[in-house]
Structures are given as C-alpha cells and as structure tokens.
Amino acid sequence: MTAQPVSPTVRPSSARPRNGLGVAALALGVASLVAAFSFVLFPLGLLGGLVAAILGGIALSRRGTSGATNPGQAWAGTICGILALVIGIVFSIRVGTFVDHNTSAFTSFDNCIAKAGNRNEVANCIARLANSIR
C-alpha cells in the first residue's frame, strides 16, 4: 500500500468584511425616517437623519479600502437619512411659521387660562383659542 499524496486545501481568507457603518446607517436612517413622520418625534428624526447620512457617506467612501460588501445598505441608509433630514426641516419650518402666525392667540389663551376660575371658563378659553388660530 502506498500513501496517497495529500493535496493542500485552499481556505478562504479569515479577514471578514467590515459592514458596521453601512448597517448602522441603514438602521438609523430607517428609524429616523419613521421618527420624522411622527409629529412629536420629528426633532429626533432630524438629528438621526443627519447622523445616518454622515455614517452612510463614510461607509460609502470606505467601501473600497475596508472590504465592505454592503454598499446597498450604506446607500439605503444615506437616502433614508437624507429623507428624514428633509422631512424634519420641513416640519420645523411649518411648526415655526404656525407658531409665529399665532403668537397673539397663544398669548391671549395663556392669559385667559391664568384668569380662569372653573372648568366652564377654561372651556371658553379653549373655544376662543380654537376660533382665533389661523
């Protein structure tokens, strides 16, 4: 019996691609987009969208050097982040102009509530506010 020659096996490189920034950009971009559409959380969507767009941009610029295999996730995170940023800016402008146009109504409502002594007077203050908002 003769020994069979052993052929060397080629193993794939043990270096794993670094996909963390693309995944983080995607997760933060989607969460920011959801937050931007909610009226209460749109400031968080604004901030998260900015961070997601920056992370996605960094991930896209490093994809050639770090061996990342997920440029699609990085692009999606960047796009979702930019959309969240735009929606947050639009909501901020809309809320700001709404408050600016109705400052006198809010001031008079505040004075009315401060002087109200019972629930009926509070209800009248609310009704006046509803009628005076433009």
mmCIF file with all atom_site columns, C-alpha atoms in Angstrom:
data_model
loop_
_atom_site.group_PDB
_atom_site.id
_atom_site.type_symbol
_atom_site.label_atom_id
_atom_site.label_alt_id
_atom_site.label_comp_id
_atom_site.label_asym_id
_atom_site.label_entity_id
_atom_site.label_seq_id
_atom_site.pdbx_PDB_ins_code
_atom_site.Cartn_x
_atom_site.Cartn_y
_atom_site.Cartn_z
_atom_site.occupancy
_atom_site.B_iso_or_equiv
_atom_site.pdbx_formal_charge
_atom_site.auth_seq_id
_atom_site.auth_comp_id
_atom_site.auth_asym_id
_atom_site.auth_atom_id
_atom_site.pdbx_PDB_model_num
ATOM 1   C CA . MET A 1 1   ? 0.000   0.000  0.000  1.00 0.00 ? 1   MET A CA 1
ATOM 2   C CA . THR A 1 2   ? 1.353   3.320  -0.983 1.00 0.00 ? 2   THR A CA 1
ATOM 3   C CA . ALA A 1 3   ? 0.377   6.587  0.610  1.00 0.00 ? 3   ALA A CA 1
ATOM 4   C CA . GLN A 1 4   ? -1.723  8.891  -1.448 1.00 0.00 ? 4   GLN A CA 1
ATOM 5   C CA . PRO A 1 5   ? -0.260  12.396 -1.824 1.00 0.00 ? 5   PRO A CA 1
ATOM 6   C CA . VAL A 1 6   ? -2.202  14.959 0.185  1.00 0.00 ? 6   VAL A CA 1
ATOM 7   C CA . SER A 1 7   ? -3.246  17.970 -1.815 1.00 0.00 ? 7   SER A CA 1
ATOM 8   C CA . PRO A 1 8   ? -3.232  21.247 0.050  1.00 0.00 ? 8   PRO A CA 1
ATOM 9   C CA . THR A 1 9   ? -6.649  22.767 0.572  1.00 0.00 ? 9   THR A CA 1
ATOM 10  C CA . VAL A 1 10  ? -7.141  26.432 -0.033 1.00 0.00 ? 10  VAL A CA 1
ATOM 11  C CA . ARG A 1 11  ? -9.007  28.135 2.757  1.00 0.00 ? 11  ARG A CA 1
ATOM 12  C CA . PRO A 1 12  ? -10.756 31.413 2.281  1.00 0.00 ? 12  PRO A CA 1
ATOM 13  C CA . SER A 1 13  ? -9.245  34.448 3.912  1.00 0.00 ? 13  SER A CA 1
ATOM 14  C CA . SER A 1 14  ? -10.177 34.794 7.561  1.00 0.00 ? 14  SER A CA 1
ATOM 15  C CA . ALA A 1 15  ? -10.481 38.576 7.251  1.00 0.00 ? 15  ALA A CA 1
ATOM 16  C CA . ARG A 1 16  ? -14.147 39.411 7.453  1.00 0.00 ? 16  ARG A CA 1
ATOM 17  C CA . PRO A 1 17  ? -15.591 42.439 5.718  1.00 0.00 ? 17  PRO A CA 1
ATOM 18  C CA . ARG A 1 18  ? -16.365 45.331 7.986  1.00 0.00 ? 18  ARG A CA 1
ATOM 19  C CA . ASN A 1 19  ? -20.020 46.130 7.397  1.00 0.00 ? 19  ASN A CA 1
ATOM 20  C CA . GLY A 1 20  ? -20.776 48.003 10.605 1.00 0.00 ? 20  GLY A CA 1
ATOM 21  C CA . LEU A 1 21  ? -21.104 51.548 9.270  1.00 0.00 ? 21  LEU A CA 1
ATOM 22  C CA . GLY A 1 22  ? -23.437 50.564 6.439  1.00 0.00 ? 22  GLY A CA 1
ATOM 23  C CA . VAL A 1 23  ? -25.665 48.566 8.771  1.00 0.00 ? 23  VAL A CA 1
ATOM 24  C CA . ALA A 1 24  ? -25.675 51.389 11.342 1.00 0.00 ? 24  ALA A CA 1
ATOM 25  C CA . ALA A 1 25  ? -26.540 53.942 8.642  1.00 0.00 ? 25  ALA A CA 1
ATOM 26  C CA . LEU A 1 26  ? -29.424 51.793 7.419  1.00 0.00 ? 26  LEU A CA 1
ATOM 27  C CA . ALA A 1 27  ? -30.845 51.114 10.890 1.00 0.00 ? 27  ALA A CA 1
ATOM 28  C CA . LEU A 1 28  ? -30.535 54.735 11.978 1.00 0.00 ? 28  LEU A CA 1
ATOM 29  C CA . GLY A 1 29  ? -31.841 56.030 8.647  1.00 0.00 ? 29  GLY A CA 1
ATOM 30  C CA . VAL A 1 30  ? -34.996 53.909 8.776  1.00 0.00 ? 30  VAL A CA 1
ATOM 31  C CA . ALA A 1 31  ? -35.622 54.765 12.447 1.00 0.00 ? 31  ALA A CA 1
ATOM 32  C CA . SER A 1 32  ? -35.074 58.457 11.703 1.00 0.00 ? 32  SER A CA 1
ATOM 33  C CA . LEU A 1 33  ? -37.452 58.322 8.770  1.00 0.00 ? 33  LEU A CA 1
ATOM 34  C CA . VAL A 1 34  ? -40.164 56.828 10.980 1.00 0.00 ? 34  VAL A CA 1
ATOM 35  C CA . ALA A 1 35  ? -39.480 59.433 13.676 1.00 0.00 ? 35  ALA A CA 1
ATOM 36  C CA . ALA A 1 36  ? -39.516 62.265 11.133 1.00 0.00 ? 36  ALA A CA 1
ATOM 37  C CA . PHE A 1 37  ? -43.038 61.342 10.055 1.00 0.00 ? 37  PHE A CA 1
ATOM 38  C CA . SER A 1 38  ? -44.337 61.492 13.623 1.00 0.00 ? 38  SER A CA 1
ATOM 39  C CA . PHE A 1 39  ? -45.281 64.959 14.773 1.00 0.00 ? 39  PHE A CA 1
ATOM 40  C CA . VAL A 1 40  ? -43.864 64.561 18.265 1.00 0.00 ? 40  VAL A CA 1
ATOM 41  C CA . LEU A 1 41  ? -40.558 62.870 17.356 1.00 0.00 ? 41  LEU A CA 1
ATOM 42  C CA . PHE A 1 42  ? -39.599 64.849 14.255 1.00 0.00 ? 42  PHE A CA 1
ATOM 43  C CA . PRO A 1 43  ? -36.710 66.620 16.068 1.00 0.00 ? 43  PRO A CA 1
ATOM 44  C CA . LEU A 1 44  ? -35.184 63.186 16.732 1.00 0.00 ? 44  LEU A CA 1
ATOM 45  C CA . GLY A 1 45  ? -35.743 62.304 13.088 1.00 0.00 ? 45  GLY A CA 1
ATOM 46  C CA . LEU A 1 46  ? -33.922 65.480 12.139 1.00 0.00 ? 46  LEU A CA 1
ATOM 47  C CA . LEU A 1 47  ? -30.908 64.654 14.282 1.00 0.00 ? 47  LEU A CA 1
ATOM 48  C CA . GLY A 1 48  ? -30.908 60.938 13.456 1.00 0.00 ? 48  GLY A CA 1
ATOM 49  C CA . GLY A 1 49  ? -31.234 61.678 9.745  1.00 0.00 ? 49  GLY A CA 1
ATOM 50  C CA . LEU A 1 50  ? -28.146 63.855 9.877  1.00 0.00 ? 50  LEU A CA 1
ATOM 51  C CA . VAL A 1 51  ? -26.144 61.158 11.662 1.00 0.00 ? 51  VAL A CA 1
ATOM 52  C CA . ALA A 1 52  ? -27.407 58.423 9.301  1.00 0.00 ? 52  ALA A CA 1
ATOM 53  C CA . ALA A 1 53  ? -26.475 60.471 6.226  1.00 0.00 ? 53  ALA A CA 1
ATOM 54  C CA . ILE A 1 54  ? -22.981 61.072 7.621  1.00 0.00 ? 54  ILE A CA 1
ATOM 55  C CA . LEU A 1 55  ? -22.478 57.399 8.565  1.00 0.00 ? 55  LEU A CA 1
ATOM 56  C CA . GLY A 1 56  ? -23.738 56.281 5.158  1.00 0.00 ? 56  GLY A CA 1
ATOM 57  C CA . GLY A 1 57  ? -21.398 58.707 3.412  1.00 0.00 ? 57  GLY A CA 1
ATOM 58  C CA . ILE A 1 58  ? -18.438 57.460 5.445  1.00 0.00 ? 58  ILE A CA 1
ATOM 59  C CA . ALA A 1 59  ? -19.395 53.835 4.745  1.00 0.00 ? 59  ALA A CA 1
ATOM 60  C CA . LEU A 1 60  ? -19.598 54.531 1.012  1.00 0.00 ? 60  LEU A CA 1
ATOM 61  C CA . SER A 1 61  ? -16.264 56.303 0.953  1.00 0.00 ? 61  SER A CA 1
ATOM 62  C CA . ARG A 1 62  ? -14.564 53.452 2.822  1.00 0.00 ? 62  ARG A CA 1
ATOM 63  C CA . ARG A 1 63  ? -16.091 50.560 0.908  1.00 0.00 ? 63  ARG A CA 1
ATOM 64  C CA . GLY A 1 64  ? -13.045 50.099 -1.315 1.00 0.00 ? 64  GLY A CA 1
ATOM 65  C CA . THR A 1 65  ? -10.469 50.183 1.457  1.00 0.00 ? 65  THR A CA 1
ATOM 66  C CA . SER A 1 66  ? -12.186 48.292 4.264  1.00 0.00 ? 66  SER A CA 1
ATOM 67  C CA . GLY A 1 67  ? -13.609 45.447 2.203  1.00 0.00 ? 67  GLY A CA 1
ATOM 68  C CA . ALA A 1 68  ? -17.255 46.193 2.987  1.00 0.00 ? 68  ALA A CA 1
ATOM 69  C CA . THR A 1 69  ? -19.654 44.119 0.956  1.00 0.00 ? 69  THR A CA 1
ATOM 70  C CA . ASN A 1 70  ? -22.788 46.114 1.661  1.00 0.00 ? 70  ASN A CA 1
ATOM 71  C CA . PRO A 1 71  ? -22.804 49.293 -0.415 1.00 0.00 ? 71  PRO A CA 1
ATOM 72  C CA . GLY A 1 72  ? -26.554 48.803 -0.911 1.00 0.00 ? 72  GLY A CA 1
ATOM 73  C CA . GLN A 1 73  ? -27.185 49.104 2.814  1.00 0.00 ? 73  GLN A CA 1
ATOM 74  C CA . ALA A 1 74  ? -24.951 52.149 3.009  1.00 0.00 ? 74  ALA A CA 1
ATOM 75  C CA . TRP A 1 75  ? -26.797 53.783 0.090  1.00 0.00 ? 75  TRP A CA 1
ATOM 76  C CA . ALA A 1 76  ? -30.192 52.959 1.600  1.00 0.00 ? 76  ALA A CA 1
ATOM 77  C CA . GLY A 1 77  ? -29.104 54.369 4.972  1.00 0.00 ? 77  GLY A CA 1
ATOM 78  C CA . THR A 1 78  ? -27.815 57.535 3.333  1.00 0.00 ? 78  THR A CA 1
ATOM 79  C CA . ILE A 1 79  ? -31.008 58.031 1.335  1.00 0.00 ? 79  ILE A CA 1
ATOM 80  C CA . CYS A 1 80  ? -33.269 57.351 4.345  1.00 0.00 ? 80  CYS A CA 1
ATOM 81  C CA . GLY A 1 81  ? -31.163 59.726 6.436  1.00 0.00 ? 81  GLY A CA 1
ATOM 82  C CA . ILE A 1 82  ? -31.386 62.488 3.844  1.00 0.00 ? 82  ILE A CA 1
ATOM 83  C CA . LEU A 1 83  ? -35.150 61.993 3.502  1.00 0.00 ? 83  LEU A CA 1
ATOM 84  C CA . ALA A 1 84  ? -35.562 62.133 7.297  1.00 0.00 ? 84  ALA A CA 1
ATOM 85  C CA . LEU A 1 85  ? -33.446 65.278 7.369  1.00 0.00 ? 85  LEU A CA 1
ATOM 86  C CA . VAL A 1 86  ? -35.551 66.960 4.675  1.00 0.00 ? 86  VAL A CA 1
ATOM 87  C CA . ILE A 1 87  ? -38.837 65.961 6.335  1.00 0.00 ? 87  ILE A CA 1
ATOM 88  C CA . GLY A 1 88  ? -37.571 67.176 9.715  1.00 0.00 ? 88  GLY A CA 1
ATOM 89  C CA . ILE A 1 89  ? -36.543 70.525 8.235  1.00 0.00 ? 89  ILE A CA 1
ATOM 90  C CA . VAL A 1 90  ? -39.925 70.934 6.520  1.00 0.00 ? 90  VAL A CA 1
ATOM 91  C CA . PHE A 1 91  ? -41.795 70.123 9.755  1.00 0.00 ? 91  PHE A CA 1
ATOM 92  C CA . SER A 1 92  ? -39.566 72.524 11.699 1.00 0.00 ? 92  SER A CA 1
ATOM 93  C CA . ILE A 1 93  ? -40.324 75.337 9.253  1.00 0.00 ? 93  ILE A CA 1
ATOM 94  C CA . ARG A 1 94  ? -44.044 74.556 9.265  1.00 0.00 ? 94  ARG A CA 1
ATOM 95  C CA . VAL A 1 95  ? -44.280 74.475 13.066 1.00 0.00 ? 95  VAL A CA 1
ATOM 96  C CA . GLY A 1 96  ? -42.197 77.643 13.341 1.00 0.00 ? 96  GLY A CA 1
ATOM 97  C CA . THR A 1 97  ? -44.396 79.587 10.924 1.00 0.00 ? 97  THR A CA 1
ATOM 98  C CA . PHE A 1 98  ? -47.565 78.256 12.601 1.00 0.00 ? 98  PHE A CA 1
ATOM 99  C CA . VAL A 1 99  ? -46.372 79.472 16.000 1.00 0.00 ? 99  VAL A CA 1
ATOM 100 C CA . ASP A 1 100 ? -45.217 82.781 14.525 1.00 0.00 ? 100 ASP A CA 1
ATOM 101 C CA . HIS A 1 101 ? -48.597 83.451 12.895 1.00 0.00 ? 101 HIS A CA 1
ATOM 102 C CA . ASN A 1 102 ? -50.500 82.557 16.062 1.00 0.00 ? 102 ASN A CA 1
ATOM 103 C CA . THR A 1 103 ? -48.357 84.106 18.810 1.00 0.00 ? 103 THR A CA 1
ATOM 104 C CA . SER A 1 104 ? -51.057 86.569 19.846 1.00 0.00 ? 104 SER A CA 1
ATOM 105 C CA . ALA A 1 105 ? -53.651 83.776 20.035 1.00 0.00 ? 105 ALA A CA 1
ATOM 106 C CA . PHE A 1 106 ? -51.375 81.679 22.271 1.00 0.00 ? 106 PHE A CA 1
ATOM 107 C CA . THR A 1 107 ? -50.573 84.686 24.476 1.00 0.00 ? 107 THR A CA 1
ATOM 108 C CA . SER A 1 108 ? -54.229 85.539 24.922 1.00 0.00 ? 108 SER A CA 1
ATOM 109 C CA . PHE A 1 109 ? -55.004 81.855 25.645 1.00 0.00 ? 109 PHE A CA 1
ATOM 110 C CA . ASP A 1 110 ? -52.290 81.801 28.297 1.00 0.00 ? 110 ASP A CA 1
ATOM 111 C CA . ASN A 1 111 ? -53.733 84.929 29.948 1.00 0.00 ? 111 ASN A CA 1
ATOM 112 C CA . CYS A 1 112 ? -57.262 83.530 29.755 1.00 0.00 ? 112 CYS A CA 1
ATOM 113 C CA . ILE A 1 113 ? -56.249 80.225 31.384 1.00 0.00 ? 113 ILE A CA 1
ATOM 114 C CA . ALA A 1 114 ? -54.391 82.085 34.126 1.00 0.00 ? 114 ALA A CA 1
ATOM 115 C CA . LYS A 1 115 ? -57.571 84.026 34.975 1.00 0.00 ? 115 LYS A CA 1
ATOM 116 C CA . ALA A 1 116 ? -59.982 81.082 34.614 1.00 0.00 ? 116 ALA A CA 1
ATOM 117 C CA . GLY A 1 117 ? -61.556 80.035 37.882 1.00 0.00 ? 117 GLY A CA 1
ATOM 118 C CA . ASN A 1 118 ? -63.584 76.987 36.863 1.00 0.00 ? 118 ASN A CA 1
ATOM 119 C CA . ARG A 1 119 ? -63.962 74.408 34.128 1.00 0.00 ? 119 ARG A CA 1
ATOM 120 C CA . ASN A 1 120 ? -66.549 76.414 32.242 1.00 0.00 ? 120 ASN A CA 1
ATOM 121 C CA . GLU A 1 121 ? -64.166 79.368 31.908 1.00 0.00 ? 121 GLU A CA 1
ATOM 122 C CA . VAL A 1 122 ? -61.370 77.023 30.805 1.00 0.00 ? 122 VAL A CA 1
ATOM 123 C CA . ALA A 1 123 ? -63.687 75.578 28.157 1.00 0.00 ? 123 ALA A CA 1
ATOM 124 C CA . ASN A 1 124 ? -64.455 79.115 26.965 1.00 0.00 ? 124 ASN A CA 1
ATOM 125 C CA . CYS A 1 125 ? -60.699 79.844 26.750 1.00 0.00 ? 125 CYS A CA 1
ATOM 126 C CA . ILE A 1 126 ? -60.179 76.725 24.632 1.00 0.00 ? 126 ILE A CA 1
ATOM 127 C CA . ALA A 1 127 ? -63.086 77.659 22.367 1.00 0.00 ? 127 ALA A CA 1
ATOM 128 C CA . ARG A 1 128 ? -61.655 81.171 21.871 1.00 0.00 ? 128 ARG A CA 1
ATOM 129 C CA . LEU A 1 129 ? -58.228 79.691 21.061 1.00 0.00 ? 129 LEU A CA 1
ATOM 130 C CA . ALA A 1 130 ? -59.752 77.312 18.515 1.00 0.00 ? 130 ALA A CA 1
ATOM 131 C CA . ASN A 1 131 ? -61.574 80.200 16.835 1.00 0.00 ? 131 ASN A CA 1
ATOM 132 C CA . SER A 1 132 ? -58.561 82.517 16.771 1.00 0.00 ? 132 SER A CA 1
ATOM 133 C CA . ILE A 1 133 ? -55.952 80.116 15.339 1.00 0.00 ? 133 ILE A CA 1
ATOM 134 C CA . ARG A 1 134 ? -55.222 80.729 11.679 1.00 0.00 ? 134 ARG A CA 1
#
